[in-house]
PDB file of C-alpha atoms (C1' of nucleotides) in Angstrom:
ATOM      1  CA  MET A 286      22.544 -42.033  68.114  1.00  0.00           C
ATOM      2  CA  PHE A 287      19.524 -44.236  68.618  1.00  0.00           C
ATOM      3  CA  SER A 288      17.052 -44.737  65.854  1.00  0.00           C
ATOM      4  CA  LEU A 289      13.754 -46.407  66.479  1.00  0.00           C
ATOM      5  CA  TYR A 290      15.175 -49.459  64.797  1.00  0.00           C
ATOM      6  CA  THR A 291      18.170 -49.695  67.056  1.00  0.00           C
ATOM      7  CA  PHE A 292      15.933 -49.124  69.991  1.00  0.00           C
ATOM      8  CA  PHE A 293      13.862 -52.140  69.075  1.00  0.00           C
ATOM      9  CA  ARG A 294      17.038 -54.066  68.540  1.00  0.00           C
ATOM     10  CA  MET A 295      17.664 -53.710  72.210  1.00  0.00           C
ATOM     11  CA  GLN A 296      17.873 -57.071  73.787  1.00  0.00           C
ATOM     12  CA  ALA A 297      18.170 -58.808  77.066  1.00  0.00           C
ATOM     13  CA  VAL A 298      21.668 -60.024  77.732  1.00  0.00           C
ATOM     14  CA  PRO A 299      23.159 -62.258  80.382  1.00  0.00           C
ATOM     15  CA  GLY A 300      25.975 -61.406  82.642  1.00  0.00           C
ATOM     16  CA  PHE A 301      24.455 -61.243  86.071  1.00  0.00           C
ATOM     17  CA  ARG A 302      27.385 -62.262  88.159  1.00  0.00           C
ATOM     18  CA  CYS A 303      26.853 -60.545  91.408  1.00  0.00           C
ATOM     19  CA  ARG A 304      26.994 -63.804  93.343  1.00  0.00           C
ATOM     20  CA  GLU A 305      29.190 -66.838  93.473  1.00  0.00           C
ATOM     21  CA  ARG A 306      30.018 -68.361  90.139  1.00  0.00           C
ATOM     22  CA  GLY A 307      27.201 -70.562  89.048  1.00  0.00           C
ATOM     23  CA  GLU A 308      24.752 -69.126  91.507  1.00  0.00           C
ATOM     24  CA  ARG A 309      21.986 -66.900  90.431  1.00  0.00           C
ATOM     25  CA  SER A 310      18.830 -65.915  92.095  1.00  0.00           C
ATOM     26  CA  SER A 311      15.615 -65.817  90.175  1.00  0.00           C
ATOM     27  CA  HIS A 312      15.494 -62.050  90.106  1.00  0.00           C
ATOM     28  CA  GLN A 313      18.639 -62.141  88.037  1.00  0.00           C
ATOM     29  CA  LEU A 314      16.577 -63.514  85.200  1.00  0.00           C
ATOM     30  CA  VAL A 315      14.975 -60.168  84.758  1.00  0.00           C
ATOM     31  CA  PRO A 316      16.450 -59.049  81.475  1.00  0.00           C
ATOM     32  CA  ARG A 317      18.333 -55.859  81.151  1.00  0.00           C
ATOM     33  CA  MET A 318      18.638 -53.853  78.021  1.00  0.00           C
ATOM     34  CA  VAL A 319      21.665 -53.417  75.897  1.00  0.00           C
ATOM     35  CA  ARG A 320      22.278 -52.303  72.411  1.00  0.00           C
ATOM     36  CA  VAL A 321      22.796 -54.844  69.714  1.00  0.00           C
ATOM     37  CA  THR A 322      25.874 -53.862  67.771  1.00  0.00           C
ATOM     38  CA  GLY A 323      26.913 -54.815  64.297  1.00  0.00           C
ATOM     39  CA  PRO A 324      25.958 -57.576  61.912  1.00  0.00           C
ATOM     40  CA  GLY A 325      27.705 -60.170  64.055  1.00  0.00           C
ATOM     41  CA  SER A 326      24.736 -60.162  66.309  1.00  0.00           C
ATOM     42  CA  SER A 327      22.388 -61.218  63.597  1.00  0.00           C
ATOM     43  CA  ALA A 328      21.627 -64.404  65.427  1.00  0.00           C
ATOM     44  CA  VAL A 329      20.058 -62.481  68.215  1.00  0.00           C
ATOM     45  CA  GLY A 330      17.103 -60.251  67.980  1.00  0.00           C
ATOM     46  CA  LEU A 331      14.573 -59.177  70.447  1.00  0.00           C
ATOM     47  CA  GLN A 332      14.529 -61.441  73.402  1.00  0.00           C
ATOM     48  CA  GLY A 333      12.336 -61.736  76.383  1.00  0.00           C
ATOM     49  CA  PRO A 334       9.212 -59.679  76.768  1.00  0.00           C
ATOM     50  CA  LEU A 335      10.131 -57.244  74.018  1.00  0.00           C
ATOM     51  CA  ARG A 336      10.307 -59.841  71.340  1.00  0.00           C
ATOM     52  CA  ALA A 337       7.704 -58.832  68.812  1.00  0.00           C
ATOM     53  CA  SER A 338       8.060 -61.076  65.770  1.00  0.00           C
ATOM     54  CA  LYS A 339       5.951 -64.156  65.182  1.00  0.00           C
ATOM     55  CA  PRO A 340       5.278 -65.433  68.643  1.00  0.00           C
ATOM     56  CA  PRO A 341       4.197 -69.038  68.166  1.00  0.00           C
ATOM     57  CA  ARG A 342       1.656 -68.578  70.830  1.00  0.00           C
ATOM     58  CA  GLU A 343       0.672 -65.669  72.988  1.00  0.00           C
ATOM     59  CA  LEU A 344       2.457 -66.014  76.268  1.00  0.00           C
ATOM     60  CA  SER A 345       2.124 -63.773  79.182  1.00  0.00           C
ATOM     61  CA  VAL A 346       5.229 -62.123  80.506  1.00  0.00           C
ATOM     62  CA  GLU A 347       5.208 -64.503  83.400  1.00  0.00           C
ATOM     63  CA  GLU A 348       4.910 -67.492  81.072  1.00  0.00           C
ATOM     64  CA  GLN A 349       7.762 -66.231  78.980  1.00  0.00           C
ATOM     65  CA  HIS A 350       9.932 -65.846  82.029  1.00  0.00           C
ATOM     66  CA  GLU A 351       8.989 -69.294  83.176  1.00  0.00           C
ATOM     67  CA  LEU A 352       9.799 -70.743  79.780  1.00  0.00           C
ATOM     68  CA  ARG A 353      13.107 -68.915  79.759  1.00  0.00           C
ATOM     69  CA  ARG A 354      13.890 -70.238  83.211  1.00  0.00           C
ATOM     70  CA  LYS A 355      13.216 -73.764  82.056  1.00  0.00           C
ATOM     71  CA  ILE A 356      15.348 -73.420  78.955  1.00  0.00           C
ATOM     72  CA  ASN A 357      18.177 -71.788  80.861  1.00  0.00           C
ATOM     73  CA  SER A 358      18.029 -74.478  83.489  1.00  0.00           C
ATOM     74  CA  ARG A 359      18.245 -77.200  80.888  1.00  0.00           C
ATOM     75  CA  GLU A 360      21.161 -75.532  79.218  1.00  0.00           C
ATOM     76  CA  ARG A 361      22.912 -75.071  82.550  1.00  0.00           C
ATOM     77  CA  LYS A 362      22.374 -78.725  83.342  1.00  0.00           C
ATOM     78  CA  ARG A 363      23.670 -79.723  79.956  1.00  0.00           C
ATOM     79  CA  MET A 364      26.823 -77.702  80.377  1.00  0.00           C
ATOM     80  CA  GLN A 365      27.308 -79.010  83.888  1.00  0.00           C
ATOM     81  CA  ASP A 366      27.048 -82.563  82.614  1.00  0.00           C
ATOM     82  CA  LEU A 367      29.576 -81.698  79.979  1.00  0.00           C
ATOM     83  CA  ASN A 368      31.876 -80.378  82.683  1.00  0.00           C
ATOM     84  CA  VAL A 369      31.454 -83.534  84.718  1.00  0.00           C
ATOM     85  CA  ALA A 370      32.513 -85.537  81.695  1.00  0.00           C
ATOM     86  CA  MET A 371      35.412 -83.174  81.168  1.00  0.00           C
ATOM     87  CA  ASP A 372      36.471 -83.617  84.782  1.00  0.00           C
ATOM     88  CA  SER A 373      36.398 -87.374  84.471  1.00  0.00           C
ATOM     89  CA  LEU A 374      38.548 -87.053  81.393  1.00  0.00           C
ATOM     90  CA  ARG A 375      40.930 -84.824  83.335  1.00  0.00           C
ATOM     91  CA  GLU A 376      41.214 -87.439  86.043  1.00  0.00           C
ATOM     92  CA  VAL A 377      42.431 -89.891  83.448  1.00  0.00           C
ATOM     93  CA  MET A 378      44.719 -87.530  81.648  1.00  0.00           C
ATOM     94  CA  VAL A 379      46.353 -85.514  84.383  1.00  0.00           C
ATOM     95  CA  PRO A 380      48.608 -88.313  85.706  1.00  0.00           C
ATOM     96  CA  TYR A 381      50.128 -88.621  82.269  1.00  0.00           C
ATOM     97  CA  SER A 382      50.779 -84.965  81.972  1.00  0.00           C
ATOM     98  CA  SER A 383      52.693 -84.645  85.206  1.00  0.00           C
ATOM     99  CA  SER A 384      56.115 -85.908  84.188  1.00  0.00           C
ATOM    100  CA  PRO A 385      57.765 -83.326  82.058  1.00  0.00           C
ATOM    101  CA  THR A 386      60.780 -84.098  79.983  1.00  0.00           C
ATOM    102  CA  SER A 387      63.481 -81.715  79.049  1.00  0.00           C
ATOM    103  CA  VAL A 388      63.178 -80.624  75.451  1.00  0.00           C
ATOM    104  CA  GLY A 389      65.801 -78.189  74.345  1.00  0.00           C
ATOM    105  CA  GLY A 390      66.357 -77.041  77.861  1.00  0.00           C
ATOM    106  CA  ALA A 391      62.685 -76.459  78.449  1.00  0.00           C
ATOM    107  CA  LEU A 392      60.401 -78.831  80.244  1.00  0.00           C
ATOM    108  CA  GLN A 393      57.820 -80.335  77.978  1.00  0.00           C
ATOM    109  CA  HIS A 394      55.091 -82.723  78.981  1.00  0.00           C
ATOM    110  CA  PRO A 395      54.979 -85.537  76.485  1.00  0.00           C
ATOM    111  CA  TYR A 396      51.253 -85.517  75.810  1.00  0.00           C
ATOM    112  CA  LEU A 397      50.569 -81.872  76.260  1.00  0.00           C
ATOM    113  CA  PRO A 398      50.463 -79.402  73.467  1.00  0.00           C
ATOM    114  CA  PRO A 399      53.404 -77.029  73.491  1.00  0.00           C
ATOM    115  CA  GLY A 400      52.842 -74.232  75.901  1.00  0.00           C
ATOM    116  CA  ALA A 401      50.359 -76.116  78.023  1.00  0.00           C
ATOM    117  CA  SER A 402      52.026 -76.849  81.294  1.00  0.00           C
ATOM    118  CA  PRO A 403      50.195 -78.472  84.163  1.00  0.00           C
ATOM    119  CA  THR A 404      51.714 -76.454  86.951  1.00  0.00           C
ATOM    120  CA  GLY A 405      49.272 -77.642  89.524  1.00  0.00           C
ATOM    121  CA  ARG A 406      46.474 -75.783  87.889  1.00  0.00           C
ATOM    122  CA  ARG A 407      43.516 -77.550  86.458  1.00  0.00           C
ATOM    123  CA  LEU A 408      43.849 -78.453  82.845  1.00  0.00           C
ATOM    124  CA  SER A 409      41.807 -76.203  80.663  1.00  0.00           C
ATOM    125  CA  LYS A 410      39.152 -77.762  78.489  1.00  0.00           C
ATOM    126  CA  ILE A 411      41.074 -77.280  75.310  1.00  0.00           C
ATOM    127  CA  SER A 412      44.255 -78.653  76.875  1.00  0.00           C
ATOM    128  CA  THR A 413      42.363 -81.653  78.162  1.00  0.00           C
ATOM    129  CA  LEU A 414      40.980 -82.428  74.744  1.00  0.00           C
ATOM    130  CA  VAL A 415      44.298 -81.964  72.967  1.00  0.00           C
ATOM    131  CA  LEU A 416      46.037 -84.028  75.603  1.00  0.00           C
ATOM    132  CA  ALA A 417      43.498 -86.798  75.254  1.00  0.00           C
ATOM    133  CA  ARG A 418      43.866 -86.824  71.519  1.00  0.00           C
ATOM    134  CA  ASN A 419      47.648 -87.037  71.719  1.00  0.00           C
ATOM    135  CA  TYR A 420      47.367 -89.731  74.334  1.00  0.00           C
ATOM    136  CA  ILE A 421      45.087 -91.809  72.153  1.00  0.00           C
ATOM    137  CA  LEU A 422      47.389 -91.429  69.183  1.00  0.00           C
ATOM    138  CA  ILE A 423      50.364 -92.516  71.250  1.00  0.00           C
ATOM    139  CA  LEU A 424      48.471 -95.521  72.549  1.00  0.00           C
ATOM    140  CA  GLY A 425      47.577 -96.411  69.005  1.00  0.00           C
ATOM    141  CA  SER A 426      51.172 -96.153  67.899  1.00  0.00           C
ATOM    142  CA  SER A 427      52.292 -98.275  70.832  1.00  0.00           C
ATOM    143  CA  LEU A 428      49.775-100.908  69.942  1.00  0.00           C
ATOM    144  CA  GLN A 429      50.829-101.030  66.340  1.00  0.00           C
ATOM    145  CA  GLU A 430      54.462-101.229  67.360  1.00  0.00           C
ATOM    146  CA  MET A 431      53.610-104.086  69.685  1.00  0.00           C
ATOM    147  CA  ARG A 432      51.924-105.912  66.873  1.00  0.00           C
ATOM    148  CA  ARG A 433      54.890-105.383  64.627  1.00  0.00           C
ATOM    149  CA  LEU A 434      57.283-106.683  67.265  1.00  0.00           C
ATOM    150  CA  LEU A 435      54.982-109.572  67.879  1.00  0.00           C
ATOM    151  CA  GLY A 436      55.253-110.561  64.269  1.00  0.00           C
ATOM    152  CA  GLU A 437      59.038-110.456  64.453  1.00  0.00           C
ATOM    153  CA  VAL A 438      59.093-112.500  67.631  1.00  0.00           C
ATOM    154  CA  SER A 439      56.877-115.160  66.142  1.00  0.00           C
ATOM    155  CA  ILE A 440      59.204-115.446  63.173  1.00  0.00           C
ATOM    156  CA  GLY A 441      62.242-115.637  65.405  1.00  0.00           C
ATOM    157  CA  MET A 442      60.741-118.496  67.345  1.00  0.00           C
ATOM    158  CA  GLY A 443      60.284-120.545  64.214  1.00  0.00           C
ATOM    159  CA  VAL A 444      57.367-122.539  63.004  1.00  0.00           C
ATOM    160  CA  GLY A 445      57.431-124.926  65.924  1.00  0.00           C
ATOM    161  CA  GLY A 446      57.911-122.215  68.487  1.00  0.00           C
ATOM    162  CA  THR A 447      55.422-121.066  71.016  1.00  0.00           C
ATOM    163  CA  VAL A 448      53.310-118.206  69.937  1.00  0.00           C
ATOM    164  CA  PRO A 449      53.715-115.468  72.472  1.00  0.00           C
ATOM    165  CA  ARG A 450      50.037-115.250  73.075  1.00  0.00           C
ATOM    166  CA  LEU A 451      50.723-113.923  76.506  1.00  0.00           C
ATOM    167  CA  LEU A 452      51.845-110.739  74.920  1.00  0.00           C
ATOM    168  CA  LEU A 453      48.441-110.367  73.451  1.00  0.00           C
ATOM    169  CA  ALA A 454      46.446-111.178  76.488  1.00  0.00           C
ATOM    170  CA  GLY A 455      46.401-107.802  78.088  1.00  0.00           C
ATOM    171  CA  GLY A 456      44.314-105.787  75.701  1.00  0.00           C
ATOM    172  CA  TRP A 457      45.412-102.217  75.937  1.00  0.00           C
ATOM    173  CA  PRO A 458      48.923-101.695  77.157  1.00  0.00           C
ATOM    174  CA  PHE A 459      48.967-100.334  80.658  1.00  0.00           C
ATOM    175  CA  LEU A 460      50.859 -97.149  80.953  1.00  0.00           C
ATOM    176  CA  THR A 461      52.671 -96.647  84.187  1.00  0.00           C
ATOM    177  CA  GLY A 462      53.919 -93.310  83.096  1.00  0.00           C
ATOM    178  CA  PRO A 463      54.757 -91.377  80.023  1.00  0.00           C
ATOM    179  CA  GLY A 464      56.751 -93.515  77.685  1.00  0.00           C
ATOM    180  CA  GLN A 465      56.393 -96.608  79.809  1.00  0.00           C
ATOM    181  CA  PHE A 466      53.811 -99.286  79.540  1.00  0.00           C
ATOM    182  CA  LEU A 467      53.123-102.703  80.896  1.00  0.00           C
ATOM    183  CA  LEU A 468      51.382-105.371  78.952  1.00  0.00           C
ATOM    184  CA  THR A 469      49.011-106.152  81.757  1.00  0.00           C
ATOM    185  CA  PRO A 470      48.142-104.532  85.019  1.00  0.00           C
ATOM    186  CA  PRO A 471      50.684-105.463  87.690  1.00  0.00           C
ATOM    187  CA  GLU A 472      48.133-107.168  89.881  1.00  0.00           C
ATOM    188  CA  GLN A 473      46.882-109.360  87.091  1.00  0.00           C
ATOM    189  CA  GLN A 474      48.641-112.586  86.267  1.00  0.00           C
ATOM    190  CA  LEU A 475      49.044-113.282  82.625  1.00  0.00           C
ATOM    191  CA  GLY A 476      47.113-116.109  81.175  1.00  0.00           C
ATOM    192  CA  VAL A 477      46.049-117.375  77.807  1.00  0.00           C
ATOM    193  CA  ALA A 478      42.699-115.907  77.022  1.00  0.00           C
ATOM    194  CA  LYS A 479      39.898-118.371  76.513  1.00  0.00           C
ATOM    195  CA  CYS A 480      38.861-117.076  73.205  1.00  0.00           C
ATOM    196  CA  PRO A 481      37.068-119.003  70.493  1.00  0.00           C
ATOM    197  CA  LEU A 482      38.879-116.927  67.949  1.00  0.00           C
ATOM    198  CA  LEU A 483      42.281-117.845  69.304  1.00  0.00           C
ATOM    199  CA  PRO A 484      44.099-120.447  67.188  1.00  0.00           C
ATOM    200  CA  GLN A 485      44.276-123.724  69.071  1.00  0.00           C
ATOM    201  CA  ASN A 486      47.279-126.100  69.016  1.00  0.00           C
ATOM    202  CA  THR A 487      48.966-124.233  66.283  1.00  0.00           C
ATOM    203  CA  SER A 488      51.946-122.037  66.014  1.00  0.00           C
ATOM    204  CA  PRO A 489      51.035-119.612  63.339  1.00  0.00           C
ATOM    205  CA  ALA A 490      53.621-118.088  61.149  1.00  0.00           C
ATOM    206  CA  GLN A 491      53.605-114.422  60.558  1.00  0.00           C
ATOM    207  CA  GLU A 492      50.987-114.515  57.833  1.00  0.00           C
ATOM    208  CA  GLU A 493      48.694-116.541  59.977  1.00  0.00           C
ATOM    209  CA  LEU A 494      49.307-114.206  62.828  1.00  0.00           C
ATOM    210  CA  SER A 495      48.515-111.261  60.665  1.00  0.00           C
ATOM    211  CA  VAL A 496      45.315-112.861  59.475  1.00  0.00           C
ATOM    212  CA  TRP A 497      44.406-113.747  62.996  1.00  0.00           C
ATOM    213  CA  LEU A 498      45.158-110.267  64.272  1.00  0.00           C
ATOM    214  CA  SER A 499      43.072-108.720  61.572  1.00  0.00           C
ATOM    215  CA  SER A 500      40.260-111.140  62.220  1.00  0.00           C
ATOM    216  CA  ILE A 501      40.137-110.400  65.922  1.00  0.00           C
ATOM    217  CA  SER A 502      40.326-106.757  65.149  1.00  0.00           C
ATOM    218  CA  GLU A 503      37.157-107.011  63.210  1.00  0.00           C
ATOM    219  CA  SER A 504      35.259-109.381  65.441  1.00  0.00           C
ATOM    220  CA  PRO A 505      32.739-107.330  67.327  1.00  0.00           C
ATOM    221  CA  GLY A 506      31.241-109.534  69.978  1.00  0.00           C
ATOM    222  CA  CYS A 507      33.946-111.223  71.995  1.00  0.00           C
ATOM    223  CA  GLN A 508      34.971-109.566  75.220  1.00  0.00           C
ATOM    224  CA  CYS A 509      37.957-111.741  76.031  1.00  0.00           C
ATOM    225  CA  GLY A 510      41.266-110.227  76.883  1.00  0.00           C
ATOM    226  CA  VAL A 511      42.510-110.500  73.356  1.00  0.00           C
ATOM    227  CA  CYS A 512      39.499-109.253  71.534  1.00  0.00           C
ATOM    228  CA  ARG A 513      39.126-106.318  73.808  1.00  0.00           C
ATOM    229  CA  THR A 514      42.133-105.020  71.984  1.00  0.00           C
ATOM    230  CA  PRO A 515      40.606-102.194  70.057  1.00  0.00           C
ATOM    231  CA  ARG A 516      41.280-101.509  66.465  1.00  0.00           C
ATOM    232  CA  VAL A 517      43.579 -98.626  66.030  1.00  0.00           C
ATOM    233  CA  LEU A 518      43.483 -97.190  62.591  1.00  0.00           C
ATOM    234  CA  HIS A 519      45.032 -93.866  62.098  1.00  0.00           C
ATOM    235  CA  VAL A 520      46.424 -93.846  58.646  1.00  0.00           C
ATOM    236  CA  ASN A 521      47.154 -90.201  58.153  1.00  0.00           C
ATOM    237  CA  PRO A 522      44.670 -89.141  60.745  1.00  0.00           C
ATOM    238  CA  ALA A 523      42.502 -86.468  59.351  1.00  0.00           C
ATOM    239  CA  THR A 524      43.051 -83.247  61.149  1.00  0.00           C
ATOM    240  CA  HIS A 525      40.187 -81.346  59.714  1.00  0.00           C
ATOM    241  CA  PHE A 526      37.631 -80.104  62.100  1.00  0.00           C
ATOM    242  CA  PRO A 527      34.090 -79.452  61.046  1.00  0.00           C
ATOM    243  CA  LYS A 528      33.169 -75.826  61.368  1.00  0.00           C
TER     244      LYS A 528
ATOM    245  C1'  DT B 152      45.875 -54.074  82.416  1.00  0.00           C
ATOM    246  C1'  DA B 153      45.435 -57.383  78.719  1.00  0.00           C
ATOM    247  C1'  DG B 154      44.384 -61.869  77.689  1.00  0.00           C
ATOM    248  C1'  DG B 155      42.845 -66.552  78.742  1.00  0.00           C
ATOM    249  C1'  DC B 156      39.357 -69.254  80.584  1.00  0.00           C
ATOM    250  C1'  DC B 157      34.967 -69.936  82.115  1.00  0.00           C
ATOM    251  C1'  DA B 158      29.738 -69.899  83.221  1.00  0.00           C
ATOM    252  C1'  DT B 159      25.655 -68.322  81.759  1.00  0.00           C
ATOM    253  C1'  DC B 160      21.996 -66.496  78.820  1.00  0.00           C
ATOM    254  C1'  DT B 161      19.983 -66.518  74.483  1.00  0.00           C
ATOM    255  C1'  DG B 162      18.016 -67.497  69.761  1.00  0.00           C
ATOM    256  C1'  DG B 163      18.335 -70.608  66.049  1.00  0.00           C
ATOM    257  C1'  DT B 164      18.248 -75.225  64.172  1.00  0.00           C
ATOM    258  C1'  DC B 165      17.527 -80.024  64.129  1.00  0.00           C
ATOM    259  C1'  DC B 166      15.491 -84.135  65.848  1.00  0.00           C
ATOM    260  C1'  DT B 167      12.021 -87.050  68.105  1.00  0.00           C
TER     261       DT B 167
ATOM    262  C1'  DA C 279       5.799 -79.112  70.867  1.00  0.00           C
ATOM    263  C1'  DG C 280       9.595 -79.881  73.477  1.00  0.00           C
ATOM    264  C1'  DG C 281      14.297 -81.141  74.124  1.00  0.00           C
ATOM    265  C1'  DA C 282      19.167 -81.332  72.628  1.00  0.00           C
ATOM    266  C1'  DC C 283      22.685 -79.062  70.579  1.00  0.00           C
ATOM    267  C1'  DC C 284      25.167 -75.161  68.917  1.00  0.00           C
ATOM    268  C1'  DA C 285      27.272 -70.653  68.527  1.00  0.00           C
ATOM    269  C1'  DG C 286      27.390 -65.731  69.703  1.00  0.00           C
ATOM    270  C1'  DA C 287      27.565 -62.475  73.332  1.00  0.00           C
ATOM    271  C1'  DT C 288      28.681 -60.932  77.827  1.00  0.00           C
ATOM    272  C1'  DG C 289      30.863 -60.309  82.144  1.00  0.00           C
ATOM    273  C1'  DG C 290      33.579 -62.286  86.129  1.00  0.00           C
ATOM    274  C1'  DC C 291      37.837 -64.285  87.801  1.00  0.00           C
ATOM    275  C1'  DC C 292      42.623 -65.061  87.552  1.00  0.00           C
ATOM    276  C1'  DT C 293      47.375 -64.658  86.060  1.00  0.00           C
ATOM    277  C1'  DA C 294      51.426 -62.790  83.742  1.00  0.00           C
TER     278       DA C 294
END
DNA sequence: TAGGCCATCTGGTCCT
DNA sequence: AGGACCAGATGGCCTA
């Protein structure tokens, strides 16, 4: 049953999909009427030409349509840009999600959330984001493990030993596949980074190394191979999500 | 056919 | 005022 109130709660809704996805002709902007149901739709009221409450300025129907077109176009552009960014993220992530391992008899991709299997289909947005997060966490863990091993190696080599700076020269570890990483890209020869922050003519002991590592972690400006090593801090990474 | 994923429209809010 | 961002709503496409 329609009361006058529900009648004026009629609103224009989208959903004109009579053409290819993403393609709409201008006539599709003509709103159609549908009933607003329930309190969940409180965010929406009268839209389009029927909107009656507090118009900031009197607009003709044509002006309102034009304004709507502009706003819709901006929003479409925004979402398309977001999708472009998502695609570029997929390009990075997909290679690392394509080597499943057998977990309990079932194939599981190491960086994918359980249940998400890249079977040739495009990664969904949510899978891409979860995959990226896991990937980043794994990279962070790898980096911390590298630093720990580095400390042990420097101790093992003694005070007069050579500091394995080469191990530090690559910045991020290069992953050649899930669970495998190189310290530098294969085509790049290792070399001691020319870094003003790098200790010169010394063979630091572990404490010195630790101090040095922490100092380079906090030095913002230098772009040398060492200092490009990003700080990875994920002490009990917070898993709360706003909203 | 149900459910997942997605694109789009839309109004509200915040920021510049 | 206008733009960016967000969330709700809707309908289309695809797959199990």
